[in-house]
PDB file of C-alpha atoms in Angstrom:
ATOM      1  CA  MET A  11       0.015  17.391  -1.344  1.00  0.00           C
ATOM      2  CA  LYS A  12      -0.474  13.985   0.716  1.00  0.00           C
ATOM      3  CA  LYS A  13       1.478  10.932   0.581  1.00  0.00           C
ATOM      4  CA  ILE A  14      -0.614   7.780   0.941  1.00  0.00           C
ATOM      5  CA  GLU A  15       1.059   4.578   2.244  1.00  0.00           C
ATOM      6  CA  ALA A  16      -1.076   1.408   2.215  1.00  0.00           C
ATOM      7  CA  ILE A  17       0.029  -1.906   3.289  1.00  0.00           C
ATOM      8  CA  ILE A  18      -2.029  -4.513   1.545  1.00  0.00           C
ATOM      9  CA  LYS A  19      -2.366  -8.251   0.847  1.00  0.00           C
ATOM     10  CA  PRO A  20      -0.143  -8.916  -2.247  1.00  0.00           C
ATOM     11  CA  HIS A  21      -3.246 -10.711  -4.222  1.00  0.00           C
ATOM     12  CA  ARG A  22      -5.278  -7.623  -3.846  1.00  0.00           C
ATOM     13  CA  LEU A  23      -2.971  -5.569  -6.053  1.00  0.00           C
ATOM     14  CA  ASP A  24      -4.586  -5.535  -9.437  1.00  0.00           C
ATOM     15  CA  GLU A  25      -7.910  -4.450  -7.653  1.00  0.00           C
ATOM     16  CA  VAL A  26      -6.283  -1.712  -6.169  1.00  0.00           C
ATOM     17  CA  LYS A  27      -4.246  -0.441  -9.246  1.00  0.00           C
ATOM     18  CA  HIS A  28      -7.715  -0.616 -11.326  1.00  0.00           C
ATOM     19  CA  ALA A  29      -9.605   1.264  -8.563  1.00  0.00           C
ATOM     20  CA  LEU A  30      -6.590   4.138  -8.465  1.00  0.00           C
ATOM     21  CA  ALA A  31      -6.595   4.291 -12.415  1.00  0.00           C
ATOM     22  CA  GLU A  32     -10.356   4.959 -12.394  1.00  0.00           C
ATOM     23  CA  LEU A  33      -9.599   8.148 -10.286  1.00  0.00           C
ATOM     24  CA  GLY A  34      -6.756   9.225 -12.481  1.00  0.00           C
ATOM     25  CA  VAL A  35      -3.991   8.490 -10.180  1.00  0.00           C
ATOM     26  CA  GLN A  36      -0.955   8.161 -12.412  1.00  0.00           C
ATOM     27  CA  GLY A  37       1.927   7.067 -10.497  1.00  0.00           C
ATOM     28  CA  MET A  38       2.745   4.892  -7.372  1.00  0.00           C
ATOM     29  CA  THR A  39       5.729   2.868  -6.001  1.00  0.00           C
ATOM     30  CA  VAL A  40       5.077  -0.811  -4.919  1.00  0.00           C
ATOM     31  CA  THR A  41       7.521  -2.482  -2.680  1.00  0.00           C
ATOM     32  CA  GLU A  42       7.192  -6.116  -1.295  1.00  0.00           C
ATOM     33  CA  VAL A  43       7.513  -5.948   2.373  1.00  0.00           C
ATOM     34  CA  LYS A  44       7.012  -8.474   5.346  1.00  0.00           C
ATOM     35  CA  GLY A  45       5.276  -7.673   8.529  1.00  0.00           C
ATOM     36  CA  HIS A  46       2.456  -8.557  11.153  1.00  0.00           C
ATOM     37  CA  GLY A  47      -0.198  -6.794  12.871  1.00  0.00           C
ATOM     38  CA  ARG A  48      -2.785  -8.449  15.406  1.00  0.00           C
ATOM     39  CA  GLN A  49      -2.683 -11.774  13.456  1.00  0.00           C
ATOM     40  CA  LYS A  50       0.769 -12.385  14.852  1.00  0.00           C
ATOM     41  CA  GLY A  51       1.703 -14.693  11.933  1.00  0.00           C
ATOM     42  CA  HIS A  52       0.794 -18.301  11.472  1.00  0.00           C
ATOM     43  CA  LYS A  53       1.974 -21.796  11.870  1.00  0.00           C
ATOM     44  CA  GLU A  54       2.806 -24.010   8.964  1.00  0.00           C
ATOM     45  CA  ILE A  55       3.957 -27.603   8.626  1.00  0.00           C
ATOM     46  CA  TYR A  56       6.814 -28.359   6.493  1.00  0.00           C
ATOM     47  CA  ARG A  57       8.253 -31.966   5.882  1.00  0.00           C
ATOM     48  CA  GLY A  58       6.290 -33.061   9.007  1.00  0.00           C
ATOM     49  CA  ALA A  59       7.871 -30.223  11.306  1.00  0.00           C
ATOM     50  CA  GLU A  60       5.484 -27.335  12.417  1.00  0.00           C
ATOM     51  CA  TYR A  61       6.947 -23.748  12.668  1.00  0.00           C
ATOM     52  CA  GLN A  62       6.023 -20.355  13.100  1.00  0.00           C
ATOM     53  CA  VAL A  63       5.800 -17.680  10.446  1.00  0.00           C
ATOM     54  CA  ASP A  64       5.929 -14.387  12.222  1.00  0.00           C
ATOM     55  CA  PHE A  65       6.264 -12.212   9.215  1.00  0.00           C
ATOM     56  CA  LEU A  66       3.631 -12.357   6.325  1.00  0.00           C
ATOM     57  CA  PRO A  67       4.186 -11.092   2.924  1.00  0.00           C
ATOM     58  CA  LYS A  68       2.708  -7.765   2.203  1.00  0.00           C
ATOM     59  CA  LEU A  69       2.826  -5.043  -0.362  1.00  0.00           C
ATOM     60  CA  LYS A  70       3.456  -1.268   0.410  1.00  0.00           C
ATOM     61  CA  LEU A  71       1.929   1.150  -1.952  1.00  0.00           C
ATOM     62  CA  GLU A  72       3.187   4.733  -1.910  1.00  0.00           C
ATOM     63  CA  ILE A  73       1.151   7.299  -3.824  1.00  0.00           C
ATOM     64  CA  VAL A  74       1.651  11.251  -3.801  1.00  0.00           C
ATOM     65  CA  ILE A  75      -1.462  13.170  -4.679  1.00  0.00           C
ATOM     66  CA  GLU A  76      -3.039  16.372  -4.429  1.00  0.00           C
ATOM     67  CA  ASP A  77      -5.027  17.207  -1.002  1.00  0.00           C
ATOM     68  CA  ASP A  78      -8.441  17.045  -2.798  1.00  0.00           C
ATOM     69  CA  LEU A  79      -7.919  13.495  -4.099  1.00  0.00           C
ATOM     70  CA  THR A  80      -7.098  12.186  -0.470  1.00  0.00           C
ATOM     71  CA  GLU A  81     -10.473  10.846   0.510  1.00  0.00           C
ATOM     72  CA  ALA A  82     -11.226   9.399  -2.717  1.00  0.00           C
ATOM     73  CA  VAL A  83      -7.956   7.438  -2.979  1.00  0.00           C
ATOM     74  CA  ILE A  84      -8.450   6.235   0.705  1.00  0.00           C
ATOM     75  CA  GLU A  85     -11.900   5.252  -0.341  1.00  0.00           C
ATOM     76  CA  ALA A  86     -10.706   3.387  -3.543  1.00  0.00           C
ATOM     77  CA  ILE A  87      -7.951   1.589  -1.618  1.00  0.00           C
ATOM     78  CA  VAL A  88     -10.187   0.406   1.107  1.00  0.00           C
ATOM     79  CA  GLY A  89     -12.751  -0.729  -1.228  1.00  0.00           C
ATOM     80  CA  ALA A  90     -10.378  -2.725  -3.610  1.00  0.00           C
ATOM     81  CA  ALA A  91      -8.301  -4.028  -0.784  1.00  0.00           C
ATOM     82  CA  ARG A  92     -10.730  -5.250   1.675  1.00  0.00           C
ATOM     83  CA  THR A  93     -11.095  -9.021   2.001  1.00  0.00           C
ATOM     84  CA  GLY A  94     -12.908  -8.824   5.432  1.00  0.00           C
ATOM     85  CA  LYS A  95     -10.231 -11.086   7.105  1.00  0.00           C
ATOM     86  CA  ILE A  96      -7.665 -10.110   9.623  1.00  0.00           C
ATOM     87  CA  GLY A  97      -4.630  -8.921   7.903  1.00  0.00           C
ATOM     88  CA  ASP A  98      -6.235  -6.560   5.189  1.00  0.00           C
ATOM     89  CA  GLY A  99      -3.821  -3.840   5.939  1.00  0.00           C
ATOM     90  CA  LYS A 100      -3.594  -0.034   6.878  1.00  0.00           C
ATOM     91  CA  ILE A 101      -3.446   3.247   5.127  1.00  0.00           C
ATOM     92  CA  PHE A 102      -1.222   6.137   6.284  1.00  0.00           C
ATOM     93  CA  VAL A 103      -1.766   9.699   5.382  1.00  0.00           C
ATOM     94  CA  ILE A 104       1.667  11.917   5.505  1.00  0.00           C
ATOM     95  CA  PRO A 105       1.733  15.570   4.483  1.00  0.00           C
ATOM     96  CA  ILE A 106       4.058  16.314   1.793  1.00  0.00           C
ATOM     97  CA  GLU A 107       6.046  19.906   1.581  1.00  0.00           C
ATOM     98  CA  ARG A 108       7.574  19.822  -1.695  1.00  0.00           C
ATOM     99  CA  ALA A 109       8.061  17.558  -4.816  1.00  0.00           C
ATOM    100  CA  VAL A 110      10.560  18.018  -7.524  1.00  0.00           C
ATOM    101  CA  ARG A 111      10.528  15.937 -10.907  1.00  0.00           C
ATOM    102  CA  ILE A 112      14.168  15.619 -11.444  1.00  0.00           C
ATOM    103  CA  ARG A 113      14.184  15.348 -15.296  1.00  0.00           C
ATOM    104  CA  THR A 114      12.405  18.731 -15.927  1.00  0.00           C
ATOM    105  CA  GLY A 115      12.817  20.524 -12.489  1.00  0.00           C
ATOM    106  CA  GLU A 116       8.982  20.958 -12.267  1.00  0.00           C
ATOM    107  CA  THR A 117       7.983  21.518  -8.698  1.00  0.00           C
ATOM    108  CA  ASP A 118       4.934  20.326  -6.255  1.00  0.00           C
ATOM    109  CA  SER A 119       1.650  19.850  -8.233  1.00  0.00           C
ATOM    110  CA  ASP A 120       3.420  19.938 -11.521  1.00  0.00           C
ATOM    111  CA  ALA A 121       5.953  17.457 -10.656  1.00  0.00           C
ATOM    112  CA  LEU A 122       2.956  14.802 -10.013  1.00  0.00           C
TER     113      LEU A 122
END
């Protein structure tokens, strides 16, 4: 099993959810996060004063899947989240040793 962590722009969430649903991915966790990469934030003007916004709003998606779906899920996220502009995000793939569904006690693949 693999855990996919994807950091994406908030306005791309619906497209990513739709792309993952087409692959049969059933569950995910979405967290509102803030951060920056190469773009290092941006400057904004509020009531005539300019200030630096260092951390931009992003969403972190966490999805646990079977190993054989890994490449398809990555391609689906990239295809749905890409705008072609800086700050589109990143995807991290992490191996999962074990999963347990608390309600039923099912483990590993059955718990997904």
